[in-house]
Each structure stands twice: as structure tokens, then as C-alpha cells.
XYZ file of C-alpha atoms in Angstrom:
557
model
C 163.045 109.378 89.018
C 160.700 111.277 86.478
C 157.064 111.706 87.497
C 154.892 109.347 85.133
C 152.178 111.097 83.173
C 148.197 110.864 84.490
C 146.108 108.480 82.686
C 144.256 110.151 80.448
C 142.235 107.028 78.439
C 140.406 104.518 80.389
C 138.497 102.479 77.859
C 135.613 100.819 78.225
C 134.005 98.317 76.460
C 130.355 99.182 75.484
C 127.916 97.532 73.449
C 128.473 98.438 69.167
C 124.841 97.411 69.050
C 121.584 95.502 69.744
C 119.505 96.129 72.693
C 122.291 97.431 74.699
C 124.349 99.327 72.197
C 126.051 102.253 74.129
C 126.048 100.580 77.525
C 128.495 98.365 79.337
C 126.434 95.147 79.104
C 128.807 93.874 82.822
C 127.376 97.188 84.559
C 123.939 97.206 83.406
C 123.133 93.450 83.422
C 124.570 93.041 86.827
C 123.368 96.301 88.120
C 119.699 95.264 86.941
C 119.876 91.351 88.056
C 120.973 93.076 91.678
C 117.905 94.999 91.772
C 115.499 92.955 90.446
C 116.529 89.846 93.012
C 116.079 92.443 95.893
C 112.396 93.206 94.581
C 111.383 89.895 93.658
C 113.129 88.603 97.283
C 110.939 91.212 99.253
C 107.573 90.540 97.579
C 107.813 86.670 97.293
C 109.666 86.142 100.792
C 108.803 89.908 102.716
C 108.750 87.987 106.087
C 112.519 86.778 105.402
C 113.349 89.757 103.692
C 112.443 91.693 106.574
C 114.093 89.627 109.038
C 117.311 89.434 107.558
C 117.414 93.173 106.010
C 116.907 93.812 110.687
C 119.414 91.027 111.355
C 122.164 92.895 109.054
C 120.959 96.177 110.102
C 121.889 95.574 113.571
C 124.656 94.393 112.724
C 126.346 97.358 110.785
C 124.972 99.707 113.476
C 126.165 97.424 116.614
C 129.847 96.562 114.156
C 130.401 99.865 111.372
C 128.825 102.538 113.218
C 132.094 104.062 114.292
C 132.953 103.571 110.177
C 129.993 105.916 109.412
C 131.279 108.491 111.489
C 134.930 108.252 110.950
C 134.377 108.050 106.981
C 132.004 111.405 106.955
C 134.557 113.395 109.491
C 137.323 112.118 106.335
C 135.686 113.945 103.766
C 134.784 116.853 105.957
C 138.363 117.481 106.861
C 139.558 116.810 102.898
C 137.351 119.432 101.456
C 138.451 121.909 104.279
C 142.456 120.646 103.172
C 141.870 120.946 99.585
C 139.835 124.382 99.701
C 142.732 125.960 102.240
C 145.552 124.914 100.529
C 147.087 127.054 97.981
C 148.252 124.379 95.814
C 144.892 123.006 95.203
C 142.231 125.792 95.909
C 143.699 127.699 92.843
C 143.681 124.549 90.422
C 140.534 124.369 87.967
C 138.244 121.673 87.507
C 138.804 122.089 83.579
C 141.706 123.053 81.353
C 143.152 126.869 82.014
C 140.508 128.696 79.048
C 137.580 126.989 80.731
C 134.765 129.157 82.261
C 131.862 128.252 83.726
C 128.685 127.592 82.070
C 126.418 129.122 84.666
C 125.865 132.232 86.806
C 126.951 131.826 90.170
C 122.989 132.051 91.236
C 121.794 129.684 88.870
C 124.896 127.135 90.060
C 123.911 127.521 93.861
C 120.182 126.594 92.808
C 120.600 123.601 90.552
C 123.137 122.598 93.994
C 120.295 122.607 96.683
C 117.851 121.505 94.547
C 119.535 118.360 93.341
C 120.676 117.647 96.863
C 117.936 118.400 99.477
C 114.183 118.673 97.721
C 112.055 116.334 99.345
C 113.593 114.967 102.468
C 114.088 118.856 103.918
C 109.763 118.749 103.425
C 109.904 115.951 105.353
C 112.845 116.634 107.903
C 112.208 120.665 108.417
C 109.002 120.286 110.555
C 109.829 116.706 111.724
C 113.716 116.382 112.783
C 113.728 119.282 115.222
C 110.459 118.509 116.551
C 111.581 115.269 117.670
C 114.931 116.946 119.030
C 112.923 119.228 120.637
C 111.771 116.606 122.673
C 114.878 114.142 122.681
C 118.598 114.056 121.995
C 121.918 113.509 123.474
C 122.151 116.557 125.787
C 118.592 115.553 127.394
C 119.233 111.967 127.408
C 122.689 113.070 129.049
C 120.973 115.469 131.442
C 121.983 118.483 130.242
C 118.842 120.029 129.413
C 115.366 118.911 129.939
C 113.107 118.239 126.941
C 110.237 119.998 125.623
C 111.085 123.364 127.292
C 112.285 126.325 126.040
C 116.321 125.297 126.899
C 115.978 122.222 124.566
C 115.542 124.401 121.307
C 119.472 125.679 121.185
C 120.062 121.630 121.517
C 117.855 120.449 118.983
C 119.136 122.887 116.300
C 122.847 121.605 117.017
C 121.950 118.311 116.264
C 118.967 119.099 113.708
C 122.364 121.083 112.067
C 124.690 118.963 112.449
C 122.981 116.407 110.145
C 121.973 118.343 107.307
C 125.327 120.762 107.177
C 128.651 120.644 106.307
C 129.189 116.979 106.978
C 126.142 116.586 104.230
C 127.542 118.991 101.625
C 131.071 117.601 102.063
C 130.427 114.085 101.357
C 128.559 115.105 97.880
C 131.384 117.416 97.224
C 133.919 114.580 97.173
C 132.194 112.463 94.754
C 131.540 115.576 92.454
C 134.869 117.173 92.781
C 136.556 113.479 91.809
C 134.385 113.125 88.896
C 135.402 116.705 87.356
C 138.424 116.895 88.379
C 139.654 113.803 86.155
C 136.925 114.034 83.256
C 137.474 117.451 82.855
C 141.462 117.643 83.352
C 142.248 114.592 82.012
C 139.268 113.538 79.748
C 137.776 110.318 81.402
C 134.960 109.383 81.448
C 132.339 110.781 83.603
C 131.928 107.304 85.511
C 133.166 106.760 88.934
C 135.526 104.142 88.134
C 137.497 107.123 86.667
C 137.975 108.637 90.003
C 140.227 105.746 91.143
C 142.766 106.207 88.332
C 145.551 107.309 90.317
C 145.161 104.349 92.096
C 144.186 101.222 90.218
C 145.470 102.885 86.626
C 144.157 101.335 83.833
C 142.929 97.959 85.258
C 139.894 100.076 85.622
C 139.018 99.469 82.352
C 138.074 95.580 83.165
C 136.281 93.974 85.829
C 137.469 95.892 88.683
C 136.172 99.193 87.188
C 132.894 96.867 86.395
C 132.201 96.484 90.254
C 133.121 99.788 91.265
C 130.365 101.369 88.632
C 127.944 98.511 89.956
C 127.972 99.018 93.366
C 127.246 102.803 92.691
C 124.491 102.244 90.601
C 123.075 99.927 93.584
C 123.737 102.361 95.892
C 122.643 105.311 93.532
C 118.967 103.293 93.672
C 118.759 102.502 97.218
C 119.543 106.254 98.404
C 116.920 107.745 95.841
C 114.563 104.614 97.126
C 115.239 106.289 100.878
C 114.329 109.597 99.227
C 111.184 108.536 97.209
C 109.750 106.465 100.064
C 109.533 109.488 102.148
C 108.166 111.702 99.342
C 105.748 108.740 98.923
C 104.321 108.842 102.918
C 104.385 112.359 102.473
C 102.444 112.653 99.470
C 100.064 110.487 100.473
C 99.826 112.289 103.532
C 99.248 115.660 101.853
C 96.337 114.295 99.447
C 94.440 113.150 102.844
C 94.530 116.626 104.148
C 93.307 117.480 100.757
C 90.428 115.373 101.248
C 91.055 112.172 98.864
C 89.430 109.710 101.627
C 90.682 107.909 104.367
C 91.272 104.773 102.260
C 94.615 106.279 102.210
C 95.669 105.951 105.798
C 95.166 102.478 108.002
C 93.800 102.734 111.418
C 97.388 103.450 112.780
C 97.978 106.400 110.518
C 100.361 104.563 107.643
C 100.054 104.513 104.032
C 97.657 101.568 102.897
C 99.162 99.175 100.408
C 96.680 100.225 97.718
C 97.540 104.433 98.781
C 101.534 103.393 97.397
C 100.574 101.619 95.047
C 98.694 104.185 93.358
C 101.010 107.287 94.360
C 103.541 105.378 93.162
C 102.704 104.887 89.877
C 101.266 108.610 89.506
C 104.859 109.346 90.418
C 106.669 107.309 88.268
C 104.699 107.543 85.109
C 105.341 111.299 85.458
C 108.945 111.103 86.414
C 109.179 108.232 83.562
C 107.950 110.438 80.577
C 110.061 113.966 82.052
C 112.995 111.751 81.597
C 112.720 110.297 78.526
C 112.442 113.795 77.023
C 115.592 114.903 78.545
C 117.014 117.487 81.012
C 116.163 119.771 78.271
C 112.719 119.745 78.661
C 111.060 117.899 81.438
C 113.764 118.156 84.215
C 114.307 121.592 83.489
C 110.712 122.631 83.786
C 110.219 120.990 86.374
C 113.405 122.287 88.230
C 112.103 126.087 88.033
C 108.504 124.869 89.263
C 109.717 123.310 92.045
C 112.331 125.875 93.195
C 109.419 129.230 92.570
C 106.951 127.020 95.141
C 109.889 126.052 97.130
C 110.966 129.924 97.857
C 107.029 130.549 98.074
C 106.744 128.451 101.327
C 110.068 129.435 102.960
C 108.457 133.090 102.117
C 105.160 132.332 103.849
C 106.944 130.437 106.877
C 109.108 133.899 107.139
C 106.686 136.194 106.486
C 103.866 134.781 108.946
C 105.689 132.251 110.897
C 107.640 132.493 114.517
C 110.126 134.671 112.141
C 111.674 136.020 115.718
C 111.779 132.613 117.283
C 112.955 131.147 114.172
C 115.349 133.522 113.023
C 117.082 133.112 117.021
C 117.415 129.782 115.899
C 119.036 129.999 113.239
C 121.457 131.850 114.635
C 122.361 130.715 117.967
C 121.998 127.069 116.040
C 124.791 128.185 113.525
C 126.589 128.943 116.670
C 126.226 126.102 118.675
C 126.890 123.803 115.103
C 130.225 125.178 114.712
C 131.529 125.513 118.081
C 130.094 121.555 118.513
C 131.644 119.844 115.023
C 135.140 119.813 116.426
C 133.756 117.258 118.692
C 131.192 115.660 116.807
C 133.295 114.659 114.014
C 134.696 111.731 115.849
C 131.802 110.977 118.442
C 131.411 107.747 118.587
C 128.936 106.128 121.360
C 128.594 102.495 122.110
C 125.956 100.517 123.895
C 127.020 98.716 127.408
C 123.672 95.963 126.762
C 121.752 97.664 129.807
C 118.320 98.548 128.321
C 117.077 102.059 128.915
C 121.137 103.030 130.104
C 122.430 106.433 129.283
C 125.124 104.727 126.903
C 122.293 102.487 125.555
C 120.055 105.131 124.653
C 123.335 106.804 123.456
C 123.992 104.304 120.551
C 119.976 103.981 120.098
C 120.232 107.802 118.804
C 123.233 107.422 117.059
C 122.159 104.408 115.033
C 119.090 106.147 114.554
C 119.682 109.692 113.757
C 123.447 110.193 112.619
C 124.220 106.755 111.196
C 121.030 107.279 109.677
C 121.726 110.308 108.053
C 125.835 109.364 107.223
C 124.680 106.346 105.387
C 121.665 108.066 103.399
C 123.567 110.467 102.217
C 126.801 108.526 101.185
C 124.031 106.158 99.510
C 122.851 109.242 97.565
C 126.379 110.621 96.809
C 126.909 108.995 93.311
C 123.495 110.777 92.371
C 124.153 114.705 93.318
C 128.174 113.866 92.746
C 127.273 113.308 89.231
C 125.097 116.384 88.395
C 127.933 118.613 90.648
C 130.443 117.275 88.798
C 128.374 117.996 85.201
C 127.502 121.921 86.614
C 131.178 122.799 87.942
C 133.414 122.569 84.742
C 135.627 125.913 84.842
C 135.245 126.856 88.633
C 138.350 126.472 91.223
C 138.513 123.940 93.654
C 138.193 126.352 96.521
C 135.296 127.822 94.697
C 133.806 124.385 94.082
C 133.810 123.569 97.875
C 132.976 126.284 99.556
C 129.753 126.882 96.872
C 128.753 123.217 97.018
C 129.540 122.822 101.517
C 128.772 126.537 102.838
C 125.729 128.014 100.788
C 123.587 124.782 100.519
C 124.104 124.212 104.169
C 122.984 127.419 105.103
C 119.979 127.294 102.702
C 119.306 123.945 104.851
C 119.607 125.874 108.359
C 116.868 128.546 107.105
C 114.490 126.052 106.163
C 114.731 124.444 109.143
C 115.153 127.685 111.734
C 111.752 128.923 109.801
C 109.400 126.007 108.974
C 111.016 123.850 112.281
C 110.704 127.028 114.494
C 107.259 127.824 113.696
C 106.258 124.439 114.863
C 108.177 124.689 118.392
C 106.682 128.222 118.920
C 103.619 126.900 118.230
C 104.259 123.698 120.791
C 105.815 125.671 123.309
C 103.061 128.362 123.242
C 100.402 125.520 123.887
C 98.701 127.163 120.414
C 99.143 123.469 118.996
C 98.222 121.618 122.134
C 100.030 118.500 120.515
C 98.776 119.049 117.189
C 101.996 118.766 115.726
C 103.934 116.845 117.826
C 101.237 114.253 117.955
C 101.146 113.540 114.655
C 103.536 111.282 112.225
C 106.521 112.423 110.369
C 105.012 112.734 107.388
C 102.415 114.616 108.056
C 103.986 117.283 110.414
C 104.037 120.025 108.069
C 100.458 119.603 107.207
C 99.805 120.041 110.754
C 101.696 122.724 111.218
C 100.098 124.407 108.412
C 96.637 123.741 110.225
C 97.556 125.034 113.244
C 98.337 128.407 111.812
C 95.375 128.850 109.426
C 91.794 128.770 108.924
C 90.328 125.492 107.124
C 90.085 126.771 104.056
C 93.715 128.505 104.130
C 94.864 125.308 104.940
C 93.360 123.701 102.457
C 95.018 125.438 100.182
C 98.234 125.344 101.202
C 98.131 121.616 101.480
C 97.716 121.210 97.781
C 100.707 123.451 96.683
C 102.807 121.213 99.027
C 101.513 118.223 97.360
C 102.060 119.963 94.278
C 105.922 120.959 95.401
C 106.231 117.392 96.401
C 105.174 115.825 93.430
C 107.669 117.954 91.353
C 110.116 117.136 93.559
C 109.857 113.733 93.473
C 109.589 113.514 89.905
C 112.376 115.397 89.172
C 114.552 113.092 91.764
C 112.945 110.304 90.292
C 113.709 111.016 86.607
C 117.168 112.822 87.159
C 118.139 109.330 88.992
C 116.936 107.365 86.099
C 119.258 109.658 83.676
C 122.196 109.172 86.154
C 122.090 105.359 85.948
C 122.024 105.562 82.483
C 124.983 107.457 82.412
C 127.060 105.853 84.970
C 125.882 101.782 82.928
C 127.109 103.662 79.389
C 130.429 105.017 81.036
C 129.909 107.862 81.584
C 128.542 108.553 77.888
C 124.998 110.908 78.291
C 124.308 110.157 74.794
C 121.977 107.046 74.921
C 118.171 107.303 75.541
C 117.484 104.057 74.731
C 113.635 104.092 75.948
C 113.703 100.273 77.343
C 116.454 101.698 79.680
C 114.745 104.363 81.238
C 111.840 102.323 81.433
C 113.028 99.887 83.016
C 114.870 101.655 86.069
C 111.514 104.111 86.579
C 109.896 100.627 87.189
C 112.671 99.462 89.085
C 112.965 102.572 91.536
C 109.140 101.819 92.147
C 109.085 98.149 92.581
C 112.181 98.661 95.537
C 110.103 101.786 97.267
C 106.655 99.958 96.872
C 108.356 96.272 97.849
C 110.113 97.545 100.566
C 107.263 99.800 101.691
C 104.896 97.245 101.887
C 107.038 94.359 103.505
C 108.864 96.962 106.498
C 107.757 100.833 105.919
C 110.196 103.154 106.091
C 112.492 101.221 108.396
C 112.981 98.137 105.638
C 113.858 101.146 102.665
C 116.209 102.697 105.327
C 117.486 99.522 105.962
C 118.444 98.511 103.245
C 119.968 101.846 101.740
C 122.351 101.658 105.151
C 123.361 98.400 103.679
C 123.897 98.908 100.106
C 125.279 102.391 101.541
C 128.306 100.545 103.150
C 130.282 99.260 100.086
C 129.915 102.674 98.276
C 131.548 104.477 101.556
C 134.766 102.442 100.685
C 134.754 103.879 96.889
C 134.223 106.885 98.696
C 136.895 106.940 100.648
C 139.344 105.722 97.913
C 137.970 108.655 95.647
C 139.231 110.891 98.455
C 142.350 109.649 98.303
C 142.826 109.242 95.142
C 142.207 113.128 94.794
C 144.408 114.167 96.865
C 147.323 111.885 95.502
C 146.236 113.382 91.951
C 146.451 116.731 93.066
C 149.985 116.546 94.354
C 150.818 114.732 91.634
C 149.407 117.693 89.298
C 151.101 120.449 91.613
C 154.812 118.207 91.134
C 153.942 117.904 87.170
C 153.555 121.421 86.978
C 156.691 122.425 88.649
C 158.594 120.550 86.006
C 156.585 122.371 83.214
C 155.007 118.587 82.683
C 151.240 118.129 81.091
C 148.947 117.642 83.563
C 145.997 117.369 80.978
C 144.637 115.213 78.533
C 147.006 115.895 75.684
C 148.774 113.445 73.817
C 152.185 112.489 75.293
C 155.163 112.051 73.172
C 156.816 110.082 76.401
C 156.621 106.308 75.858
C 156.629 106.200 80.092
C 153.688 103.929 81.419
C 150.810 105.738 83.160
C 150.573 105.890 86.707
């Protein structure tokens, strides 16, 4: 039986003209009714909004946690398949004459920046601070927190969340994307990505949902993003010296703080993307990455750079010898408070699950802009530069910045300082510790500054993305109302969630909205690998395995 030829035109219906000419009017109108119920629903009912946002919360964690885990270990093990295997590694994401349009340097950099910016602020100081003092080899006894023994175990966890799993599960989405826009000329939506499967029933409402729930999902993982930015940021201009209006009696962000970082954010983020990733976003980019490399310098140069670098090393150790098991680790709670299994699942739900969910939630995002930077590289060379160098990129920052902050603990030099303090101000503290007021001082603004660049660029880039994903997959409209409307939109969910739950509703609800995207995930994974052997059998036969007219009247797969 002769293999059928790839689909190589999905059409989809967009808008001729009128307010939404260029964009598929069943993405974007759903996609924008979606969000707007979920704002309007927090801010007119935030006491049922939070109650049901915990009730289904505990519920995925208590039901789907073990569907978090399994899902992530799935694309870990199908990037390591498709990078190995000759067949695949050696196939481009492009026709045969295509090169790539950036230096290998300049690739590696747009990479980390798109995918890690302002929750590795946030997370570098904080996450093995709090593993420091808590994870599953002290809650199982195997080491006793806060000493010197806990540090190897909270770098294998600290690791283990912002590593391989994390690269891998960005590299499926962007590796699906360009592999069939750039081989086969679809557009660069991620309905295209389920071609082999569905075929050309993508082009009605089927493909409609699948674009939907990843613009959904696209805003609630940036939300989880921005809303930590936000704390931050607000954090930072206290240390500054911007008043304690800022900050309630219990440390959080007042109502009137987000409110008003918020909209210094957006407004900035608003007007870098409507002049394009030309201008604004690019600018911004190479301010964020010189201050960026400017702290990790000062952190190495006059940090615990012998503690830290240990880290980093016997961490990197410890990581790999550990993800055999921890791809599949799965713990569940036996309903006795304050067990070992109960705190178990506690961790889990709060830490890994956590972390699997934000960063499937945030997938359609970074997938997109891999997917637009890797046209002309290999598919090994594709997954090994988006897994291996932006993990260990991720292990530096956190050996350095994280490192300096335990030495400091475990020295008695902070006497609490740090680990006394709330996430989002942990690296201002740390910063305190180590210098004199006015040094400080200092320092505190250019992280404000770095975090306001950051968050603008995520904030803006997202805002782009949408647009791109609701006009499948076309990056040619700018219609202003557009990107007005989601920089609004993106602030209304932070600020409404904020306000009604903290941090816990915006991570709530990104779990949730997180949960239907896995699924597309997983069936982009699949469908990938079905293409690819598909390819690998067309090409044996001499058969087209591009987008080139085919004389064949055979129906598409």
C-alpha cells in the first residue's frame, strides 16, 4: 500500500475585513469571551472565585497529579528518542538549502531569555532556600534540614525543576511547530502540529479549540509569570525606598501597590509591542540580558563563588544520577495529617506539580518563538541547544545567587535575614546582607530595573504570540485594538486574581487552564514522532516529504 503524501495546506478561515480582518474571528472571540468571564467572575464574585478555583485545585492535585508527572517524563524521554536516533537527529527543521538565521550564541540567548527571565529572579534565591530547609529526603529522614548535608539535597530538587524536564517540554511544542511549518508549509499555529493525526479537519472547529485552549493557557502561564514579577517588583521599589504603602502589615503587596505596578508594566509592555519585535522587544531583549550577566557576574565575582560553584557541581551530579527515578515518582497522600506520605504529596502538589503545570501552561509561548528562531538547524541540534545549554545556564544562576544565600545562612552572617523574609523579596535580602546601605541601594534599583525589562518584554512578546496564534499563525496583523486589548487582559487576570487569592489563586488557576493544553501536548508528541517516521519511509521511496505540489491525486494523511 503506497504511503499517502503529508498535508501540506491546512486552511483557515480568517476575517477579509472589518475589525477583525486577518484573525480567525472562532479563536479570538472565544479566546477573549474566556478571559474576560474569568476576570469579570473574580472581581464581581472573588469569594466564589476563590473557593471554587481551591475546590478544583485540590482536585487535580489529589486526581491528575500522577498525569503531571507522567506527561513531563513523556516529553523528556521523546526529545532524548528523537535527538539519539539517526533517522531523526539528522532531519532539518526546514527544506535541505535552509540555514540558520542566527549565530549559535545569539540562538542560545534569545532561548534562555524567552524561557526563564523573571521567575529564575524570583526562584534563584527563593527555591533552594526553602529546600535548604525542607524537601523529600528531610521529610523522609535522610538528611536533616538547615545543615550543611541538606545543600547536595536541595540542589537535586532545586535542579530537577528548572532542568531538563523544563527545557524538554518547551522543546516539544517548538520542535512540532517548525517541524511542519517549515517542512511542510503550515501555518505557524498549533493546530498544525496535529496534522498527522486529525488531517485536514483541523481546518474547522476542532482546529478552533485546539488554538483556543492554547491561547487560554498561553495567558494563564504568562499571568503565573507576571504575578511574580509583580510581588517582586513591588518588593524591589520598597527596598528602594517608595514607602511602605506598598506592603500590608503581613508583608504582601497592597491592592493599590498592583494596581499601580501593574499598569506601569503594562503600559510599557503595551507600547514595546505595538512597535514590533523590531524595535521595542529587541531593545529591550539586549538590556535585559547585559544586566542579567551583570548580576550573575557580581554573585560570582563576590559571592560564596567556592560554596556555590560545589553546588553546582555536585548538584549536576546528584540531578542526573536522581532523574532516572524522578521521572515517574509519583507520591500519594494516606489522609493522616502531618504523615510522611502526607507531607509527601503536600510537596509534590506544591513544588513539582507546581512547576510541571506552569511550565506546560507557558509552553505555547516559548514553543512559538523556538519554533520562529530554529528554521535550518537539525533536530538533534534543536534539542540538545534548546534542553542542555538553557538548563545549565539555570543551574549557574541558581548554584551562584542560591549559594550565596545558604553560605550566608549557614555562616550565621544573615542570622535569618534571608530566610526570614518572603519569596519575593529574598534576593533583596540577600543583597543587604552582603553590602553596605548604600551598595545595596543600588543594587536594588538595577534589579528593579532588570525586572521591569523583563517583565515587559514577557508581557509584550505574549501579547504578539496571541496575536499570532488568533490570525493562524499569520505575524502580519498589528491591528492596535488587538494588542490593546490582551495587554489589558493579561493585567486584569494578574491584578483580579492577585487581589481575590495572591499568588496561590494565579497559580491556581494556570494549573487548571494548564491541564487541557498537556493533552495537545501530548498529541503534538505523538504526532511528531508518527510524522517523522512517516518522513524517514517517504524518503526511502524517493517520495516528497515537503511542501511541494503533488501530482498524486492520493488523499492526505
Amino acid at each position: 500500500m503506497p504511503i499517502k503524501p503529508p498535508v501540506t495546506d491546512l486552511p483557515i478561515k480568517t476575517a477579509d475585513s472589518g475589525f477583525y480582518r486577518g484573525f480567525t474571528k472562532d479563536v479570538t472571540i472565544t479566546a477573549k469571551l474566556l478571559i474576560g468571564a474569568l476576570v469579570i467572575w473574580a472581581v464581581a464574585f472573588p469569594d466564589n472565585a476563590a473557593s471554587v478555583l481551591s475546590g478544583l485545585n485540590s482536585l487535580i492535585l489529589a486526581s491528575f497529579n500522577f498525569w503531571y508527572v507522567y506527561v513531563m517524563a513523556f516529553f523528556f524521554l521523546t526529545c532524548i528518542v528523537l535527538a539519539i536516533l539517526p533517522v531523526s537527529g539528522r532531519m532539518k527543521l526546514g527544506r535541505p538549502e535552509d540555514q540558520p538565521e542566527f549565530s549559535r550564541f545569539s540562538w542560545f540567548s534569545m532561548m534562555f531569555g524567552a524561557g526563564i527571565g523573571i521567575g529564575m529572579l524570583t526562584y534563584a534565591t527563593g527555591e533552594p532556600i526553602y529546600h535548604f530547609q525542607t524537601n523529600p529526603d528531610i521529610i523522609q529522614g535522610l538528611a536533616e534540614g538547615s545543615t550543611q548535608e541538606a545543600v547536595r539535597s536541595a540542589y537535586k530538587w532545586s535542579f530537577s525543576h528548572w532542568g531538563l524536564h523544563a527545557w524538554a517540554s518547551y522543546a516539544i511544542v517548538g520542535l512540532a511547530l517548525a517541524y511542519f511549518s517549515f517542512r511542510r508549509g503550515l501555518p505557524l499555529t498549533i493546530r498544525s502540529a496535529l496534522t498527522p493525526i486529525f488531517g485536514k479537519s483541523l481546518s474547522g472547529p476542532l482546529g478552533h479549540v485546539i488554538d483556543v485552549v492554547a491561547v487560554v493557557a498561553t495567558v494563564l502561564g504568562v499571568a503565573q509569570t507576571l504575578g511574580f514579577g509583580v510581588n517582586q517588583f513591588i518588593a524591589g521599589l520598597h527596598r528602594i525606598g517608595f514607602g511602605d504603602w506598598l506592603l500590608t502589615d503581613a508583608g504582601d503587596p497592597t491592592k493599590v501597590a498592583i494596581a499601580v505596578a501593574l499598569l506601569i508594566i503594562v503600559g510599557a509592555s503595551t507600547l514595546s509591542a505595538l512597535s514590533g519585535v523590531g524595535k521595542g522587544i529587541k531593545w529591550l531583549s539586549n538590556i535585559n540580558m547585559a544586566l542579567s550577566f551583570a548580576l550573575l557576574a557580581f554573585f560570582l565575582f563576590f559571592g560564596s563563588t567556592f560554596f556555590g560553584l560545589q553546588a553546582l557541581f555536585v548538584g549536576i551530579y546528584d540531578y542526573l544520577i536522581a532523574t532516572p527515578a524522578l521521572l515517574f515518582t509519583v507520591w500519594n497522600s494516606d489522609g493522616v495529617d502531618g504523615s510522611v506520605a502526607s507531607q509527601l504529596a503536600g510537596w509534590q502538589g506544591g513544588w513539582t506539580v507546581f512547576y510541571w503545570a506552569w511550565w506546560i501552561a507557558f509552553a505555547p509561548f516559548v514553543g512559538v518563538f523556538l519554533a520562529r528562531i530554529s528554521r535550518g538547524r537539525t533536530i538533534r541540534e534543536y534539542v540538545l541547544g534548546a534542553a542542555i545549554v538553557p538548563s545549565v545556564m539555570c543551574f549557574v544562576w541558581f548554584a551562584l545567587v542560591g549559594g550565596t544565600a545558604i553560605e550566608l545562612e549557614l555562616s550565621g552572617v544573615a542570622d535569618n535575614a534571608i530566610i526570614g523574609t518572603g519569596l519575593s523579596d529574598q534576593l533583596f535580602a540577600t543583597l543587604s546582607v552582603m553590602l553596605s546601605e548604600t551598595m545595596a541601594w543600588v543594587f536594588a534599583i538595577m534589579v528593579v530595573v532588570l525586572l521591569l525589562t523583563y517583565l515587559v518584554t514577557s508581557a509584550d512578546s505574549a501579547v504578539l504570540i496571541i496575536n499570532t496564534i488568533n490570525a493562524a499563525g499569520d505575524e502580519g496583523p498589528k491591528a492596535r485594538p488587538h494588542i490593546l486589548f490582551w495587554g489589558a487582559a493579561l493585567a486584569l487576570v494578574v491584578g483580579a486574581l492577585l487581589m481575590i487569592g495572591g499568588l496561590g489563586a494565579i497559580q491556581t488557576a494556570m494549573i487548571i487552564g494548564a491541564l487541557p493544553f498537556s493533552v495537545v501536548m501530548v498529541l503534538m508528541g505523538i504526532s511528531v514522532l508518527k510524522a517523522i517516521w512517516r518522513d524517514s519511509q517517504r524518503e526511502k521511496l524517493g517520495l516528497s516529504v515537503f511542501d511541494e505540489e503533488e501530482a498524486e491525486a492520493t488523499p492526505a494523511e
